[in-house]
mmCIF file with all atom_site columns, C-alpha atoms in Angstrom:
data_model
loop_
_atom_site.group_PDB
_atom_site.id
_atom_site.type_symbol
_atom_site.label_atom_id
_atom_site.label_alt_id
_atom_site.label_comp_id
_atom_site.label_asym_id
_atom_site.label_entity_id
_atom_site.label_seq_id
_atom_site.pdbx_PDB_ins_code
_atom_site.Cartn_x
_atom_site.Cartn_y
_atom_site.Cartn_z
_atom_site.occupancy
_atom_site.B_iso_or_equiv
_atom_site.pdbx_formal_charge
_atom_site.auth_seq_id
_atom_site.auth_comp_id
_atom_site.auth_asym_id
_atom_site.auth_atom_id
_atom_site.pdbx_PDB_model_num
ATOM 1   C CA . MET A 1 1   ? 119.535 -58.606 -85.622  1.00 51.00 ? 115 MET A CA 1
ATOM 2   C CA . PRO A 1 2   ? 120.615 -60.013 -82.322  1.00 57.00 ? 116 PRO A CA 1
ATOM 3   C CA . GLY A 1 3   ? 118.640 -63.095 -81.190  1.00 61.00 ? 117 GLY A CA 1
ATOM 4   C CA . VAL A 1 4   ? 117.287 -64.105 -84.644  1.00 65.00 ? 118 VAL A CA 1
ATOM 5   C CA . ASP A 1 5   ? 118.298 -67.577 -85.797  1.00 67.00 ? 119 ASP A CA 1
ATOM 6   C CA . ARG A 1 6   ? 119.379 -67.275 -89.514  1.00 64.00 ? 120 ARG A CA 1
ATOM 7   C CA . GLY A 1 7   ? 120.415 -71.148 -89.713  1.00 68.00 ? 121 GLY A CA 1
ATOM 8   C CA . PRO A 1 8   ? 122.947 -71.703 -92.514  1.00 64.00 ? 122 PRO A CA 1
ATOM 9   C CA . TYR A 1 9   ? 122.872 -68.104 -93.559  1.00 64.00 ? 123 TYR A CA 1
ATOM 10  C CA . GLU A 1 10  ? 124.708 -66.880 -90.235  1.00 71.00 ? 124 GLU A CA 1
ATOM 11  C CA . GLY A 1 11  ? 128.009 -65.279 -90.557  1.00 75.00 ? 125 GLY A CA 1
ATOM 12  C CA . ASP A 1 12  ? 129.765 -63.297 -93.573  1.00 82.00 ? 126 ASP A CA 1
ATOM 13  C CA . PRO A 1 13  ? 127.607 -63.293 -96.735  1.00 83.00 ? 127 PRO A CA 1
ATOM 14  C CA . GLU A 1 14  ? 130.768 -63.375 -98.851  1.00 87.00 ? 128 GLU A CA 1
ATOM 15  C CA . ASP A 1 15  ? 131.794 -66.618 -97.271  1.00 86.00 ? 129 ASP A CA 1
ATOM 16  C CA . LEU A 1 16  ? 128.365 -68.121 -97.955  1.00 86.00 ? 130 LEU A CA 1
ATOM 17  C CA . ALA A 1 17  ? 128.558 -66.990 -101.685 1.00 89.00 ? 131 ALA A CA 1
ATOM 18  C CA . GLU A 1 18  ? 132.046 -68.693 -101.900 1.00 90.00 ? 132 GLU A CA 1
ATOM 19  C CA . GLN A 1 19  ? 130.689 -71.619 -100.441 1.00 89.00 ? 133 GLN A CA 1
ATOM 20  C CA . TRP A 1 20  ? 127.870 -71.902 -103.101 1.00 92.00 ? 134 TRP A CA 1
ATOM 21  C CA . VAL A 1 21  ? 130.286 -71.122 -105.969 1.00 94.00 ? 135 VAL A CA 1
ATOM 22  C CA . ALA A 1 22  ? 132.371 -74.077 -104.952 1.00 91.00 ? 136 ALA A CA 1
ATOM 23  C CA . ARG A 1 23  ? 129.310 -76.300 -104.517 1.00 92.00 ? 137 ARG A CA 1
ATOM 24  C CA . HIS A 1 24  ? 127.970 -75.343 -107.919 1.00 95.00 ? 138 HIS A CA 1
ATOM 25  C CA . ALA A 1 25  ? 131.477 -76.058 -109.588 1.00 93.00 ? 139 ALA A CA 1
ATOM 26  C CA . GLU A 1 26  ? 131.418 -79.517 -107.946 1.00 92.00 ? 140 GLU A CA 1
ATOM 27  C CA . TRP A 1 27  ? 127.921 -80.216 -109.170 1.00 93.00 ? 141 TRP A CA 1
ATOM 28  C CA . ARG A 1 28  ? 129.132 -79.237 -112.579 1.00 95.00 ? 142 ARG A CA 1
ATOM 29  C CA . ARG A 1 29  ? 132.100 -81.479 -112.347 1.00 93.00 ? 143 ARG A CA 1
ATOM 30  C CA . VAL A 1 30  ? 129.928 -84.327 -111.212 1.00 94.00 ? 144 VAL A CA 1
ATOM 31  C CA . ALA A 1 31  ? 127.365 -83.856 -114.014 1.00 94.00 ? 145 ALA A CA 1
ATOM 32  C CA . ALA A 1 32  ? 130.231 -83.676 -116.641 1.00 95.00 ? 146 ALA A CA 1
ATOM 33  C CA . LEU A 1 33  ? 131.617 -86.986 -115.177 1.00 93.00 ? 147 LEU A CA 1
ATOM 34  C CA . MET A 1 34  ? 128.487 -88.713 -115.183 1.00 94.00 ? 148 MET A CA 1
ATOM 35  C CA . ASP A 1 35  ? 127.638 -87.737 -118.902 1.00 94.00 ? 149 ASP A CA 1
ATOM 36  C CA . GLY A 1 36  ? 131.245 -88.424 -119.883 1.00 94.00 ? 150 GLY A CA 1
ATOM 37  C CA . ARG A 1 37  ? 131.017 -91.953 -118.489 1.00 93.00 ? 151 ARG A CA 1
ATOM 38  C CA . GLY A 1 38  ? 127.380 -92.721 -119.164 1.00 93.00 ? 152 GLY A CA 1
ATOM 39  C CA . TRP A 1 39  ? 126.445 -93.053 -115.586 1.00 92.00 ? 153 TRP A CA 1
ATOM 40  C CA . PRO A 1 40  ? 122.751 -93.170 -114.884 1.00 93.00 ? 154 PRO A CA 1
ATOM 41  C CA . ILE A 1 41  ? 123.385 -92.385 -111.219 1.00 92.00 ? 155 ILE A CA 1
ATOM 42  C CA . TYR A 1 42  ? 126.353 -90.976 -109.434 1.00 91.00 ? 156 TYR A CA 1
ATOM 43  C CA . SER A 1 43  ? 128.753 -93.668 -107.817 1.00 88.00 ? 157 SER A CA 1
ATOM 44  C CA . PRO A 1 44  ? 131.227 -91.908 -105.305 1.00 88.00 ? 158 PRO A CA 1
ATOM 45  C CA . GLU A 1 45  ? 133.287 -95.253 -105.374 1.00 89.00 ? 159 GLU A CA 1
ATOM 46  C CA . GLN A 1 46  ? 133.932 -94.841 -109.101 1.00 91.00 ? 160 GLN A CA 1
ATOM 47  C CA . ASP A 1 47  ? 134.657 -91.053 -108.725 1.00 92.00 ? 161 ASP A CA 1
ATOM 48  C CA . GLU A 1 48  ? 138.322 -91.038 -108.080 1.00 92.00 ? 162 GLU A CA 1
ATOM 49  C CA . GLN A 1 49  ? 138.937 -87.443 -108.034 1.00 91.00 ? 163 GLN A CA 1
ATOM 50  C CA . GLY A 1 50  ? 136.000 -86.807 -105.935 1.00 90.00 ? 164 GLY A CA 1
ATOM 51  C CA . SER A 1 51  ? 136.996 -89.472 -103.357 1.00 91.00 ? 165 SER A CA 1
ATOM 52  C CA . ALA A 1 52  ? 140.408 -88.308 -103.285 1.00 92.00 ? 166 ALA A CA 1
ATOM 53  C CA . TRP A 1 53  ? 139.207 -84.765 -102.355 1.00 90.00 ? 167 TRP A CA 1
ATOM 54  C CA . ALA A 1 54  ? 136.739 -86.174 -99.757  1.00 90.00 ? 168 ALA A CA 1
ATOM 55  C CA . ARG A 1 55  ? 139.581 -87.964 -98.109  1.00 93.00 ? 169 ARG A CA 1
ATOM 56  C CA . ALA A 1 56  ? 141.580 -84.816 -98.126  1.00 94.00 ? 170 ALA A CA 1
ATOM 57  C CA . ARG A 1 57  ? 138.808 -82.902 -96.741  1.00 92.00 ? 171 ARG A CA 1
ATOM 58  C CA . ASP A 1 58  ? 138.136 -85.388 -93.828  1.00 93.00 ? 172 ASP A CA 1
ATOM 59  C CA . ALA A 1 59  ? 141.960 -85.572 -93.103  1.00 95.00 ? 173 ALA A CA 1
ATOM 60  C CA . GLN A 1 60  ? 141.963 -81.735 -92.939  1.00 94.00 ? 174 GLN A CA 1
ATOM 61  C CA . ARG A 1 61  ? 138.952 -81.639 -90.786  1.00 93.00 ? 175 ARG A CA 1
ATOM 62  C CA . GLU A 1 62  ? 140.421 -84.080 -88.391  1.00 94.00 ? 176 GLU A CA 1
ATOM 63  C CA . GLY A 1 63  ? 143.610 -82.301 -88.181  1.00 93.00 ? 177 GLY A CA 1
ATOM 64  C CA . ALA A 1 64  ? 141.815 -78.832 -87.451  1.00 93.00 ? 178 ALA A CA 1
ATOM 65  C CA . LEU A 1 65  ? 139.647 -80.829 -84.688  1.00 93.00 ? 179 LEU A CA 1
ATOM 66  C CA . ALA A 1 66  ? 142.621 -82.252 -83.102  1.00 93.00 ? 180 ALA A CA 1
ATOM 67  C CA . ARG A 1 67  ? 144.397 -78.874 -83.112  1.00 93.00 ? 181 ARG A CA 1
ATOM 68  C CA . ARG A 1 68  ? 141.448 -77.210 -81.821  1.00 92.00 ? 182 ARG A CA 1
ATOM 69  C CA . ALA A 1 69  ? 141.223 -79.782 -78.969  1.00 92.00 ? 183 ALA A CA 1
ATOM 70  C CA . ALA A 1 70  ? 144.902 -79.245 -78.133  1.00 91.00 ? 184 ALA A CA 1
ATOM 71  C CA . TRP A 1 71  ? 144.268 -75.470 -78.217  1.00 89.00 ? 185 TRP A CA 1
ATOM 72  C CA . GLN A 1 72  ? 141.504 -75.896 -75.816  1.00 89.00 ? 186 GLN A CA 1
ATOM 73  C CA . MET A 1 73  ? 143.288 -77.976 -73.249  1.00 88.00 ? 187 MET A CA 1
ATOM 74  C CA . GLY A 1 74  ? 146.259 -75.453 -73.374  1.00 85.00 ? 188 GLY A CA 1
ATOM 75  C CA . ARG A 1 75  ? 143.704 -72.789 -72.465  1.00 85.00 ? 189 ARG A CA 1
ATOM 76  C CA . GLN A 1 76  ? 142.227 -74.659 -69.701  1.00 83.00 ? 190 GLN A CA 1
ATOM 77  C CA . ASP A 1 77  ? 145.633 -75.456 -68.295  1.00 78.00 ? 191 ASP A CA 1
ATOM 78  C CA . ALA A 1 78  ? 146.477 -71.726 -68.474  1.00 78.00 ? 192 ALA A CA 1
ATOM 79  C CA . ARG A 1 79  ? 143.334 -70.758 -66.875  1.00 79.00 ? 193 ARG A CA 1
ATOM 80  C CA . ALA A 1 80  ? 144.184 -73.089 -63.850  1.00 78.00 ? 194 ALA A CA 1
ATOM 81  C CA . GLU A 1 81  ? 147.609 -71.467 -63.526  1.00 77.00 ? 195 GLU A CA 1
ATOM 82  C CA . LEU A 1 82  ? 148.287 -68.578 -61.346  1.00 78.00 ? 196 LEU A CA 1
ATOM 83  C CA . LYS A 1 83  ? 151.344 -66.210 -62.072  1.00 79.00 ? 197 LYS A CA 1
ATOM 84  C CA . ALA A 1 84  ? 152.231 -64.010 -59.189  1.00 81.00 ? 198 ALA A CA 1
ATOM 85  C CA . GLN A 1 85  ? 154.890 -61.462 -58.481  1.00 86.00 ? 199 GLN A CA 1
ATOM 86  C CA . VAL A 1 86  ? 156.029 -61.500 -54.968  1.00 85.00 ? 200 VAL A CA 1
ATOM 87  C CA . TRP A 1 87  ? 157.994 -58.745 -53.294  1.00 91.00 ? 201 TRP A CA 1
ATOM 88  C CA . LEU A 1 88  ? 160.252 -59.938 -50.517  1.00 91.00 ? 202 LEU A CA 1
ATOM 89  C CA . SER A 1 89  ? 162.169 -58.114 -47.919  1.00 93.00 ? 203 SER A CA 1
ATOM 90  C CA . GLY A 1 90  ? 165.910 -58.042 -48.120  1.00 92.00 ? 204 GLY A CA 1
ATOM 91  C CA . GLY A 1 91  ? 166.425 -60.757 -45.477  1.00 93.00 ? 205 GLY A CA 1
ATOM 92  C CA . VAL A 1 92  ? 163.951 -63.146 -46.780  1.00 93.00 ? 206 VAL A CA 1
ATOM 93  C CA . SER A 1 93  ? 165.182 -62.656 -50.218  1.00 93.00 ? 207 SER A CA 1
ATOM 94  C CA . ARG A 1 94  ? 168.696 -63.450 -49.300  1.00 94.00 ? 208 ARG A CA 1
ATOM 95  C CA . ARG A 1 95  ? 167.583 -66.662 -47.232  1.00 93.00 ? 209 ARG A CA 1
ATOM 96  C CA . LEU A 1 96  ? 165.581 -67.749 -50.518  1.00 93.00 ? 210 LEU A CA 1
ATOM 97  C CA . ARG A 1 97  ? 168.626 -67.153 -52.644  1.00 93.00 ? 211 ARG A CA 1
ATOM 98  C CA . THR A 1 98  ? 170.873 -69.193 -50.429  1.00 93.00 ? 212 THR A CA 1
ATOM 99  C CA . VAL A 1 99  ? 168.305 -72.199 -50.347  1.00 92.00 ? 213 VAL A CA 1
ATOM 100 C CA . ALA A 1 100 ? 167.988 -71.890 -54.236  1.00 92.00 ? 214 ALA A CA 1
ATOM 101 C CA . THR A 1 101 ? 171.608 -72.003 -54.610  1.00 93.00 ? 215 THR A CA 1
ATOM 102 C CA . ARG A 1 102 ? 172.298 -74.865 -52.454  1.00 92.00 ? 216 ARG A CA 1
ATOM 103 C CA . THR A 1 103 ? 169.493 -77.019 -53.995  1.00 93.00 ? 217 THR A CA 1
ATOM 104 C CA . GLY A 1 104 ? 170.130 -76.006 -57.561  1.00 93.00 ? 218 GLY A CA 1
ATOM 105 C CA . LEU A 1 105 ? 166.684 -74.682 -58.129  1.00 93.00 ? 219 LEU A CA 1
ATOM 106 C CA . SER A 1 106 ? 165.506 -71.121 -59.107  1.00 92.00 ? 220 SER A CA 1
ATOM 107 C CA . PRO A 1 107 ? 163.750 -69.075 -56.268  1.00 92.00 ? 221 PRO A CA 1
ATOM 108 C CA . GLU A 1 108 ? 160.638 -69.407 -58.194  1.00 91.00 ? 222 GLU A CA 1
ATOM 109 C CA . GLN A 1 109 ? 160.752 -73.063 -58.223  1.00 92.00 ? 223 GLN A CA 1
ATOM 110 C CA . ILE A 1 110 ? 161.400 -72.984 -54.373  1.00 92.00 ? 224 ILE A CA 1
ATOM 111 C CA . LEU A 1 111 ? 158.368 -70.854 -53.907  1.00 92.00 ? 225 LEU A CA 1
ATOM 112 C CA . ALA A 1 112 ? 156.310 -73.072 -56.079  1.00 90.00 ? 226 ALA A CA 1
ATOM 113 C CA . GLN A 1 113 ? 157.239 -76.121 -54.145  1.00 92.00 ? 227 GLN A CA 1
ATOM 114 C CA . LEU A 1 114 ? 156.394 -74.172 -50.893  1.00 92.00 ? 228 LEU A CA 1
ATOM 115 C CA . ALA A 1 115 ? 152.882 -73.210 -52.251  1.00 90.00 ? 229 ALA A CA 1
ATOM 116 C CA . ASP A 1 116 ? 152.286 -76.786 -53.075  1.00 90.00 ? 230 ASP A CA 1
ATOM 117 C CA . ARG A 1 117 ? 152.715 -77.714 -49.578  1.00 92.00 ? 231 ARG A CA 1
ATOM 118 C CA . VAL A 1 118 ? 150.711 -75.099 -47.888  1.00 92.00 ? 232 VAL A CA 1
ATOM 119 C CA . ARG A 1 119 ? 147.688 -76.255 -45.814  1.00 92.00 ? 233 ARG A CA 1
ATOM 120 C CA . LEU A 1 120 ? 144.797 -74.096 -44.482  1.00 91.00 ? 234 LEU A CA 1
ATOM 121 C CA . ASP A 1 121 ? 143.998 -75.114 -40.941  1.00 91.00 ? 235 ASP A CA 1
ATOM 122 C CA . ASP A 1 122 ? 140.496 -75.047 -39.465  1.00 90.00 ? 236 ASP A CA 1
ATOM 123 C CA . ASP A 1 123 ? 141.233 -71.734 -37.668  1.00 91.00 ? 237 ASP A CA 1
ATOM 124 C CA . GLY A 1 124 ? 142.299 -70.152 -41.113  1.00 90.00 ? 238 GLY A CA 1
ATOM 125 C CA . ALA A 1 125 ? 146.063 -70.220 -40.286  1.00 92.00 ? 239 ALA A CA 1
ATOM 126 C CA . LEU A 1 126 ? 148.440 -71.298 -43.243  1.00 91.00 ? 240 LEU A CA 1
ATOM 127 C CA . THR A 1 127 ? 150.753 -74.198 -42.371  1.00 92.00 ? 241 THR A CA 1
ATOM 128 C CA . VAL A 1 128 ? 153.776 -75.892 -44.162  1.00 91.00 ? 242 VAL A CA 1
ATOM 129 C CA . ASP A 1 129 ? 155.488 -78.870 -42.956  1.00 89.00 ? 243 ASP A CA 1
ATOM 130 C CA . THR A 1 130 ? 159.085 -79.247 -43.212  1.00 89.00 ? 244 THR A CA 1
ATOM 131 C CA . PHE A 1 131 ? 160.159 -80.123 -46.402  1.00 87.00 ? 245 PHE A CA 1
ATOM 132 C CA . THR A 1 132 ? 163.511 -80.421 -48.391  1.00 87.00 ? 246 THR A CA 1
ATOM 133 C CA . PRO A 1 133 ? 163.294 -78.695 -51.931  1.00 88.00 ? 247 PRO A CA 1
ATOM 134 C CA . HIS A 1 134 ? 164.087 -80.984 -54.843  1.00 85.00 ? 248 HIS A CA 1
#
């Protein structure tokens, strides 16, 4: 039902069932540990296995968060990029290839440097000052 807040029950019911099975198994492990060692209360510091699992989960969570942040940065960078296909006349294309050959750059790199230097004047005209591709 759209618009209804289901809280912790949002998502796939099978995933929720698997989570509860895992939680139940962990509670049973903790109860057996407490009974076996005669602990009146649970002490995470004394639970070597549980502490090791918690550290592994924390490391996994931090790695996942770092990968997600890197992925998001990549997506932001990708959205900021513009990929264009340019059709040039034969004469302009030959001049561009000549410049590219002389500078050791690709025609695409020359055009990218040209685009970096474009200014829009007050009257709407595009202007590029003289520059040397590098």
